[in-house]
Short mmCIF file of C-alpha atoms and ligand atoms in Angstrom, two decimals:
data_model
loop_
_atom_site.label_atom_id
_atom_site.label_comp_id
_atom_site.label_asym_id
_atom_site.label_seq_id
_atom_site.Cartn_x
_atom_site.Cartn_y
_atom_site.Cartn_z
CA UNK A 1 0.70 9.53 17.00
CA UNK A 2 0.51 13.27 17.74
CA UNK A 3 -1.94 15.00 15.47
CA UNK A 4 -0.15 16.88 12.72
CA UNK A 5 -0.82 20.57 12.52
CA UNK A 6 -0.86 20.29 8.73
CA UNK A 7 -3.52 17.59 8.48
CA UNK A 8 -6.31 19.15 6.44
CA UNK A 9 -7.48 16.20 4.38
CA UNK A 10 -9.70 14.36 4.20
CA UNK A 11 -12.50 16.75 5.19
CA UNK A 12 -15.12 15.74 7.75
CA UNK A 13 -16.96 13.62 5.19
CA UNK A 14 -13.87 11.84 3.98
CA UNK A 15 -13.21 13.81 0.81
CA UNK A 16 -9.86 14.55 -0.76
CA UNK A 17 -11.01 17.26 -3.14
CA UNK A 18 -13.60 15.51 -5.32
CA UNK A 19 -12.33 12.03 -4.39
CA UNK A 20 -13.02 9.62 -1.53
CA UNK A 21 -16.29 9.68 0.42
CA UNK A 22 -18.48 6.83 1.55
CA UNK A 23 -20.46 5.08 -1.19
CA UNK A 24 -21.87 2.09 0.69
CA UNK A 25 -25.23 0.48 1.39
CA UNK A 26 -27.16 1.93 4.34
CA UNK A 27 -26.28 -1.09 6.52
CA UNK A 28 -22.59 -0.16 6.44
CA UNK A 29 -23.04 3.50 7.39
CA UNK A 30 -23.42 2.84 11.13
CA UNK A 31 -20.35 0.57 11.47
CA UNK A 32 -18.22 3.03 9.48
CA UNK A 33 -19.33 5.88 11.71
CA UNK A 34 -18.65 3.77 14.80
CA UNK A 35 -15.17 3.01 13.49
CA UNK A 36 -14.47 6.66 12.78
CA UNK A 37 -15.58 7.72 16.28
CA UNK A 38 -13.52 4.98 17.92
CA UNK A 39 -10.48 6.00 15.90
CA UNK A 40 -10.77 9.66 16.84
CA UNK A 41 -11.03 8.72 20.52
CA UNK A 42 -8.08 6.33 20.29
CA UNK A 43 -6.02 8.99 18.58
CA UNK A 44 -6.49 11.36 21.45
CA UNK A 45 -5.53 8.68 23.99
CA UNK A 46 -1.88 8.45 24.99
CA UNK A 47 -2.27 4.87 26.17
CA UNK A 48 -3.30 3.79 22.67
CA UNK A 49 -0.31 5.57 21.15
CA UNK A 50 2.04 3.98 23.70
CA UNK A 51 0.65 0.49 23.10
CA UNK A 52 1.02 0.88 19.33
CA UNK A 53 4.55 2.27 19.55
CA UNK A 54 5.58 -0.66 21.76
CA UNK A 55 4.11 -3.23 19.37
CA UNK A 56 5.68 -1.58 16.32
CA UNK A 57 9.06 -1.65 18.06
CA UNK A 58 9.10 -5.00 19.87
CA UNK A 59 6.87 -7.13 17.67
CA UNK A 60 7.25 -5.66 14.18
CA UNK A 61 10.83 -4.37 14.36
CA UNK A 62 10.58 -0.58 13.99
CA UNK A 63 12.27 1.72 13.30
CA UNK A 64 13.39 0.21 10.00
CA UNK A 65 16.82 1.34 8.73
CA UNK A 66 17.28 3.99 6.09
CA UNK A 67 20.09 2.36 4.17
CA UNK A 68 22.48 4.15 1.81
CA UNK A 69 22.80 1.89 -1.25
CA UNK A 70 26.48 2.45 -2.04
CA UNK A 71 26.96 0.01 -4.91
CA UNK A 72 23.61 0.76 -6.53
CA UNK A 73 24.41 4.47 -6.35
CA UNK A 74 27.78 3.85 -8.04
CA UNK A 75 26.29 1.48 -10.58
CA UNK A 76 23.60 3.91 -11.71
CA UNK A 77 26.03 6.83 -11.62
CA UNK A 78 23.33 9.34 -10.79
CA UNK A 79 21.73 10.42 -7.51
CA UNK A 80 22.48 9.26 -3.96
CA UNK A 81 20.04 6.41 -3.31
CA UNK A 82 18.64 5.49 0.10
CA UNK A 83 16.37 2.50 0.70
CA UNK A 84 13.74 2.61 3.43
CA UNK A 85 13.89 -0.98 4.63
CA UNK A 86 10.25 -1.93 5.24
CA UNK A 87 11.25 -5.34 3.87
CA UNK A 88 12.93 -6.06 7.22
CA UNK A 89 9.68 -5.90 9.19
CA UNK A 90 8.01 -8.96 10.69
CA UNK A 91 5.96 -10.73 7.96
CA UNK A 92 8.15 -9.10 5.33
CA UNK A 93 6.39 -5.90 4.30
CA UNK A 94 4.93 -2.58 5.46
CA UNK A 95 1.45 -4.08 5.81
CA UNK A 96 2.07 -5.00 9.46
CA UNK A 97 2.12 -1.26 10.39
CA UNK A 98 -1.54 -0.89 9.44
CA UNK A 99 -2.59 -4.29 10.76
CA UNK A 100 -1.17 -3.58 14.21
CA UNK A 101 -2.90 -0.19 14.31
CA UNK A 102 -6.29 -1.50 13.25
CA UNK A 103 -5.92 -4.66 15.35
CA UNK A 104 -5.35 -2.61 18.51
CA UNK A 105 -8.25 -0.37 17.58
CA UNK A 106 -10.53 -3.39 17.07
CA UNK A 107 -9.56 -4.84 20.46
CA UNK A 108 -10.25 -1.45 22.05
CA UNK A 109 -13.69 -1.42 20.41
CA UNK A 110 -14.40 -4.77 22.06
CA UNK A 111 -14.36 -6.75 18.80
CA UNK A 112 -13.32 -10.37 19.08
CA UNK A 113 -12.93 -11.15 15.37
CA UNK A 114 -10.96 -9.71 12.45
CA UNK A 115 -11.85 -10.25 8.83
CA UNK A 116 -9.77 -9.29 5.83
CA UNK A 117 -9.53 -9.73 2.11
CA UNK A 118 -6.29 -10.67 0.45
CA UNK A 119 -4.92 -10.96 -3.08
CA UNK A 120 -1.46 -12.45 -2.92
CA UNK A 121 -1.96 -13.32 0.71
CA UNK A 122 0.43 -10.75 2.18
CA UNK A 123 -2.28 -8.69 3.84
CA UNK A 124 -4.00 -11.89 4.96
CA UNK A 125 -0.80 -13.11 6.60
CA UNK A 126 -0.23 -9.76 8.33
CA UNK A 127 -3.84 -9.74 9.59
CA UNK A 128 -3.68 -13.36 10.77
CA UNK A 129 -0.40 -12.56 12.54
CA UNK A 130 -1.89 -9.62 14.41
CA UNK A 131 -5.06 -11.57 15.24
CA UNK A 132 -2.95 -14.35 16.78
CA UNK A 133 -0.85 -11.84 18.68
CA UNK A 134 -3.90 -10.08 20.15
CA UNK A 135 -5.94 -13.25 20.72
CA UNK A 136 -8.66 -12.42 18.18
CA UNK A 137 -10.38 -14.84 15.80
CA UNK A 138 -9.63 -14.30 12.14
CA UNK A 139 -11.28 -15.02 8.79
CA UNK A 140 -9.58 -14.15 5.51
CA UNK A 141 -11.38 -14.06 2.16
CA UNK A 142 -9.27 -15.01 -0.83
CA UNK A 143 -10.15 -15.67 -4.47
CA UNK A 144 -9.85 -19.34 -5.49
CA UNK A 145 -7.52 -18.36 -8.29
CA UNK A 146 -5.25 -16.51 -5.83
CA UNK A 147 -5.35 -19.41 -3.35
CA UNK A 148 -3.98 -21.72 -6.01
CA UNK A 149 -1.27 -19.21 -7.00
CA UNK A 150 -0.24 -18.39 -3.43
CA UNK A 151 -0.33 -21.76 -1.67
CA UNK A 152 2.43 -20.90 0.82
CA UNK A 153 0.60 -17.87 2.18
CA UNK A 154 -2.60 -19.94 2.58
CA UNK A 155 -0.68 -22.41 4.74
CA UNK A 156 0.87 -19.54 6.71
CA UNK A 157 -2.52 -18.05 7.53
CA UNK A 158 -3.87 -21.45 8.57
CA UNK A 159 -0.81 -22.05 10.72
CA UNK A 160 -1.54 -18.75 12.45
CA UNK A 161 -5.01 -20.02 13.29
CA UNK A 162 -6.96 -18.10 10.65
CA UNK A 163 -9.76 -19.52 8.57
CA UNK A 164 -9.18 -18.92 4.85
CA UNK A 165 -12.43 -18.78 2.88
CA UNK A 166 -12.17 -19.40 -0.88
CA UNK A 167 -14.16 -16.99 -3.06
CA UNK A 168 -15.48 -18.57 -6.24
CA UNK A 169 -17.36 -15.53 -7.58
CA UNK A 170 -16.34 -13.36 -10.55
CA UNK A 171 -12.69 -13.48 -11.55
CA UNK A 172 -11.94 -15.32 -8.26
CA UNK A 173 -9.35 -12.70 -7.28
CA UNK A 174 -8.95 -9.73 -4.92
CA UNK A 175 -11.88 -7.65 -6.18
CA UNK A 176 -14.30 -10.51 -5.49
CA UNK A 177 -12.73 -11.24 -2.10
CA UNK A 178 -13.37 -7.61 -1.06
CA UNK A 179 -17.07 -7.99 -1.94
CA UNK A 180 -17.30 -11.12 0.24
CA UNK A 181 -15.50 -9.46 3.16
CA UNK A 182 -17.94 -6.53 3.03
CA UNK A 183 -20.86 -8.97 3.02
CA UNK A 184 -19.47 -10.75 6.09
CA UNK A 185 -19.00 -7.43 7.87
CA UNK A 186 -22.60 -6.35 7.32
CA UNK A 187 -23.80 -9.63 8.87
CA UNK A 188 -21.38 -9.81 11.82
CA UNK A 189 -20.64 -6.21 12.67
CA UNK A 190 -21.40 -6.75 16.39
CA UNK A 191 -18.23 -8.70 17.11
CA UNK A 192 -16.24 -8.16 13.89
CA UNK A 193 -13.79 -5.55 12.61
CA UNK A 194 -13.08 -5.41 8.88
CA UNK A 195 -9.34 -4.85 8.63
CA UNK A 196 -8.91 -3.20 5.24
CA UNK A 197 -5.43 -3.51 3.80
CA UNK A 198 -4.76 -0.31 1.88
CA UNK A 199 -5.77 3.35 1.58
CA UNK A 200 -8.89 2.35 -0.35
CA UNK A 201 -12.53 1.77 0.44
CA UNK A 202 -15.02 4.07 2.19
CA UNK A 203 -14.14 6.77 4.71
CA UNK A 204 -12.52 6.46 7.27
CA UNK A 205 -10.27 3.71 5.83
CA UNK A 206 -8.13 5.86 3.49
CA UNK A 207 -7.41 8.24 6.40
CA UNK A 208 -6.99 5.49 8.99
CA UNK A 209 -4.59 3.38 6.94
CA UNK A 210 -2.61 6.44 5.83
CA UNK A 211 -2.14 7.59 9.40
CA UNK A 212 -0.99 4.13 10.52
CA UNK A 213 1.50 3.98 7.61
CA UNK A 214 2.73 7.57 8.00
CA UNK A 215 5.35 6.34 10.47
CA UNK A 216 7.40 5.38 7.39
CA UNK A 217 7.78 9.02 6.35
CA UNK A 218 8.23 10.32 9.92
CA UNK A 219 11.17 7.97 10.50
CA UNK A 220 12.55 8.77 7.06
CA UNK A 221 12.61 12.51 7.77
CA UNK A 222 14.51 12.01 11.00
CA UNK A 223 16.93 9.52 9.42
CA UNK A 224 17.72 11.52 6.28
CA UNK A 225 18.29 14.71 8.28
CA UNK A 226 20.78 12.81 10.41
CA UNK A 227 22.54 11.29 7.38
CA UNK A 228 22.49 14.20 4.91
CA UNK A 229 21.53 17.26 6.99
CA UNK A 230 18.78 18.06 4.49
CA UNK A 231 15.54 16.74 3.04
CA UNK A 232 15.55 14.42 0.02
CA UNK A 233 14.89 15.67 -3.52
CA UNK A 234 12.81 12.66 -4.52
CA UNK A 235 10.66 10.04 -2.84
CA UNK A 236 9.83 7.01 -4.99
CA UNK A 237 7.31 4.29 -4.10
CA UNK A 238 5.13 1.73 -5.86
CA UNK A 239 1.37 2.23 -5.84
CA UNK A 240 -1.08 -0.65 -5.56
CA UNK A 241 -3.88 0.66 -3.36
CA UNK A 242 -1.29 3.22 -2.35
CA UNK A 243 -0.59 2.66 1.35
CA UNK A 244 3.20 2.31 1.33
CA UNK A 245 3.50 5.29 -1.02
CA UNK A 246 1.28 7.61 1.02
CA UNK A 247 2.97 6.29 4.17
CA UNK A 248 6.27 7.62 2.84
CA UNK A 249 4.88 10.77 1.18
CA UNK A 250 2.56 12.06 3.88
CA UNK A 251 5.16 13.65 6.15
CA UNK A 252 6.61 15.49 3.14
CA UNK A 253 3.39 16.80 1.56
CA UNK A 254 3.99 20.31 2.99
CA UNK A 255 7.55 20.36 1.56
CA UNK A 256 7.26 21.56 -2.06
CA UNK A 257 10.96 20.91 -2.76
CA UNK A 258 10.48 17.18 -2.18
CA UNK A 259 9.24 15.59 -5.41
CA UNK A 260 6.92 12.61 -5.04
CA UNK A 261 6.85 9.81 -7.61
CA UNK A 262 4.33 6.95 -7.50
CA UNK A 263 4.93 3.95 -9.73
CA UNK A 264 2.11 1.75 -10.98
CA UNK A 265 2.06 -1.62 -12.72
CA UNK A 266 2.47 -1.21 -16.48
CA UNK A 267 2.04 -4.99 -16.88
CA UNK A 268 2.59 -6.35 -20.37
CA UNK A 269 0.99 -3.67 -22.53
CA UNK A 270 -1.12 -0.53 -22.81
CA UNK A 271 -4.42 -2.26 -23.70
CA UNK A 272 -7.16 -2.42 -21.07
CA UNK A 273 -6.75 -5.67 -19.11
CA UNK A 274 -2.98 -5.84 -19.62
CA UNK A 275 -1.91 -3.48 -16.82
CA UNK A 276 -2.99 -1.79 -13.57
CA UNK A 277 -1.97 1.82 -14.29
CA UNK A 278 -4.87 3.92 -13.08
CA UNK A 279 -3.19 7.32 -12.95
CA UNK A 280 -0.26 7.00 -15.34
CA UNK A 281 -2.55 5.89 -18.19
CA UNK A 282 -5.62 8.01 -17.95
CA UNK A 283 -8.33 7.48 -20.58
CA UNK A 284 -9.86 10.20 -22.69
CA UNK A 285 -13.57 10.67 -22.09
CA UNK A 286 -15.71 7.68 -23.03
CA UNK A 287 -12.78 5.52 -24.05
CA UNK A 288 -11.66 2.28 -22.39
CA UNK A 289 -9.25 3.05 -19.55
CA UNK A 290 -8.91 4.78 -16.20
CA UNK A 291 -11.53 7.38 -15.30
CA UNK A 292 -13.08 8.58 -12.05
CA UNK A 293 -15.78 6.24 -10.79
CA UNK A 294 -16.89 4.36 -7.68
CA UNK A 295 -15.38 1.05 -6.60
CA UNK A 296 -15.60 -0.57 -3.16
CA UNK A 297 -17.16 2.43 -1.51
CA UNK A 298 -14.91 5.25 -2.71
CA UNK A 299 -14.83 7.69 -5.63
CA UNK A 300 -11.47 7.53 -7.37
CA UNK A 301 -9.73 6.61 -10.60
CA UNK A 302 -10.93 3.18 -11.71
CA UNK A 303 -9.92 1.09 -14.72
CA UNK A 304 -13.09 0.48 -16.71
CA UNK A 305 -14.30 -0.02 -20.22
CA UNK A 306 -16.16 2.68 -22.13
CA UNK A 307 -19.47 1.41 -20.68
CA UNK A 308 -18.28 1.73 -17.08
CA UNK A 309 -17.65 -1.96 -16.47
CA UNK A 310 -14.72 -2.58 -14.09
CA UNK A 311 -11.76 -3.87 -16.10
CA UNK A 312 -9.66 -6.91 -15.38
CA UNK A 313 -6.04 -6.04 -14.65
CA UNK A 314 -2.67 -7.70 -15.02
CA UNK A 315 0.60 -7.35 -13.19
CA UNK A 316 3.44 -9.75 -12.47
CA UNK A 317 3.15 -8.33 -8.97
CA UNK A 318 -0.05 -9.30 -7.16
CA UNK A 319 0.16 -6.39 -4.72
CA UNK A 320 -0.20 -3.86 -7.55
CA UNK A 321 -2.92 -5.74 -9.40
CA UNK A 322 -6.07 -3.79 -8.48
CA UNK A 323 -8.40 -1.75 -10.76
CA UNK A 324 -8.76 1.27 -8.41
CA UNK A 325 -6.30 3.48 -6.53
CA UNK A 326 -6.61 5.17 -3.14
CA UNK A 327 -8.59 8.44 -3.40
CA UNK A 328 -5.81 10.56 -1.88
CA UNK A 329 -3.53 9.53 -4.74
CA UNK A 330 -6.22 10.55 -7.24
CA UNK A 331 -6.22 13.93 -5.48
CA UNK A 332 -2.41 14.26 -5.42
CA UNK A 333 -2.38 13.34 -9.09
CA UNK A 334 -4.96 15.93 -10.14
CA UNK A 335 -3.45 18.64 -7.95
CA UNK A 336 -0.03 17.91 -9.46
CA UNK A 337 1.61 17.44 -6.04
CA UNK A 338 2.70 13.90 -6.94
CA UNK A 339 3.65 12.40 -10.29
CA UNK A 340 2.58 8.90 -11.36
CA UNK A 341 4.28 6.64 -13.87
CA UNK A 342 4.13 2.98 -14.83
CA UNK A 343 6.81 0.38 -15.59
CA UNK A 344 6.37 -3.00 -17.25
CA UNK A 345 6.55 -6.49 -15.74
CA UNK A 346 9.81 -7.04 -17.57
CA UNK A 347 11.40 -3.81 -16.27
CA UNK A 348 10.39 -4.69 -12.70
CA UNK A 349 11.85 -8.21 -12.97
CA UNK A 350 15.12 -6.79 -14.31
CA UNK A 351 15.23 -4.22 -11.49
CA UNK A 352 14.76 -6.98 -8.90
CA UNK A 353 17.75 -8.86 -10.36
CA UNK A 354 19.87 -5.72 -10.30
CA UNK A 355 19.16 -4.97 -6.62
CA UNK A 356 19.90 -8.58 -5.72
CA UNK A 357 23.37 -8.59 -7.29
CA UNK A 358 24.31 -4.98 -6.50
CA UNK A 359 23.16 -4.82 -2.88
CA UNK A 360 22.44 -8.36 -1.69
CA UNK A 361 18.77 -7.55 -1.23
CA UNK A 362 16.04 -9.47 -3.07
CA UNK A 363 13.05 -7.11 -3.19
CA UNK A 364 9.39 -7.96 -3.59
CA UNK A 365 8.21 -7.35 -7.15
CA UNK A 366 6.05 -4.42 -6.00
CA UNK A 367 8.93 -2.14 -4.90
CA UNK A 368 10.97 -3.51 -7.83
CA UNK A 369 8.58 -1.38 -9.92
CA UNK A 370 9.67 1.73 -8.01
CA UNK A 371 13.30 0.76 -8.52
CA UNK A 372 12.75 0.21 -12.26
CA UNK A 373 11.45 3.78 -12.55
CA UNK A 374 14.48 5.08 -10.65
CA UNK A 375 16.83 3.13 -12.94
CA UNK A 376 15.20 4.78 -15.97
CA UNK A 377 15.47 8.27 -14.49
CA UNK A 378 18.86 8.10 -12.80
CA UNK A 379 20.86 9.19 -15.88
CA UNK A 380 18.81 12.40 -16.06
CA UNK A 381 19.24 13.18 -12.37
CA UNK A 382 21.89 15.27 -10.65
CA UNK A 383 24.70 13.47 -8.80
CA UNK A 384 23.94 15.54 -5.71
CA UNK A 385 20.26 14.63 -5.72
CA UNK A 386 19.05 12.53 -2.81
CA UNK A 387 16.47 9.84 -3.50
CA UNK A 388 14.59 7.75 -0.94
CA UNK A 389 13.04 4.61 -2.37
CA UNK A 390 10.50 2.75 -0.27
CA UNK A 391 11.51 -0.90 -0.24
CA UNK A 392 8.03 -1.98 0.81
CA UNK A 393 8.68 -5.71 1.05
CA UNK A 394 11.05 -8.62 0.54
CA UNK A 395 11.13 -11.02 -2.35
CA UNK A 396 10.61 -14.41 -0.67
CA UNK A 397 7.00 -14.59 -1.84
CA UNK A 398 8.05 -13.94 -5.44
CA UNK A 399 10.84 -16.51 -5.76
CA UNK A 400 8.88 -18.79 -8.11
CA UNK A 401 8.25 -15.94 -10.54
CA UNK A 402 11.83 -14.70 -10.26
CA UNK A 403 13.18 -18.21 -10.83
CA UNK A 404 11.04 -18.65 -13.92
CA UNK A 405 12.23 -15.30 -15.28
CA UNK A 406 15.87 -16.26 -14.69
CA UNK A 407 15.37 -19.59 -16.43
CA UNK A 408 13.89 -17.87 -19.48
CA UNK A 409 16.87 -15.50 -19.61
CA UNK A 410 19.38 -18.31 -20.05
C1 PLP B 1 0.62 -5.18 -0.77
C2 PLP B 1 1.95 -4.65 -1.14
C3 PLP B 1 2.09 -3.46 -1.90
C4 PLP B 1 0.93 -2.71 -2.46
O1 PLP B 1 0.07 -2.12 -1.54
P1 PLP B 1 0.08 -0.55 -1.26
O2 PLP B 1 -1.13 -0.35 -0.45
O3 PLP B 1 0.04 0.16 -2.58
O4 PLP B 1 1.34 -0.25 -0.53
C5 PLP B 1 3.36 -2.99 -2.14
N1 PLP B 1 4.45 -3.65 -1.71
C6 PLP B 1 4.37 -4.79 -1.01
C7 PLP B 1 5.62 -5.48 -0.58
C8 PLP B 1 3.12 -5.34 -0.70
O5 PLP B 1 3.04 -6.49 -0.01
#
């Protein structure tokens, strides 16, 4: 938790270059400022750091292994591939890192209730888990459409004692659930912390969530130096809101030799509504597509039509299916420090199958996107290159989709 000497962004007002900031109604300004102050105090407090380290280790299962994928490396015949095994964490993905951090912070602020939004239910489950562990009440907002699609996660959250509130507005998915969660927060800010799930939303969330996820990259640096005696050439991660990717990248931002690749959901086509590629498929001015704009309190790249209406999105992977991207990624994209690409549903499904049979690891469909990009690039890479791929979560939640895909293949 020590403050990094190199941390320069965001600036005091939450900006990453032109991106980020705090575009919220007046009623949310005070709670966001309170949260920022509480976070800065917690960060300077060794007891907070010790409590978080202990929870990450004993409850979540950190450090996660950095695993050399021998057979995948041989199979692809290109670079040396390491997998950062966030899939082995409690609740099955990296999201628990952020939830434990914010949960401890909320308890420290004297809040007795956590609220969250969730798409596929993964962030809802991680939040409900942390709430139960810390003895806090928990309400999770979830689109009706998503509740039907992700029945198992709804039951999990309920089992953990959380109340799951169906959201019937709009497209009845994540975007609408976020609006409802913000509304709840405004009304109940006295006793409630809004536990945002990715590096999105108004300042300080993109900074807060990044710093709680940055442990991924800090461990990776230590582990790769031990294994290879040098830094990796490439880091590859999928980008939904962008928290697992920035969590891996952040430690390496000051290392120009380490190339950073973020992979978005290319879905089933290039037309607006068929994908969730905000950076890889930028629109020309006044066309349908991704352009800078404001969504959920932050200024960043947003998928929208030519009139500025937020677009619907599609991805086989619910965790990547969001029309905006974290503002720090918009900044890394424009500055050229990181590169962003997109792969299709089909390519991600194929990549998941390959990892399963080559390594005995069934990945979530989100990191399967990162793997699909690596599979495409491997032939053009050097055999001595070292790649670290962030395996952000496991595939249990996606078994229905994977089974359907297999059946169609026969
Ligand atoms: C939620 C999720 C993601 C996408 O969120 P980011 O904030 O972009 O990391 C990626 N992988 C898994 C396994 C997830 O559950």
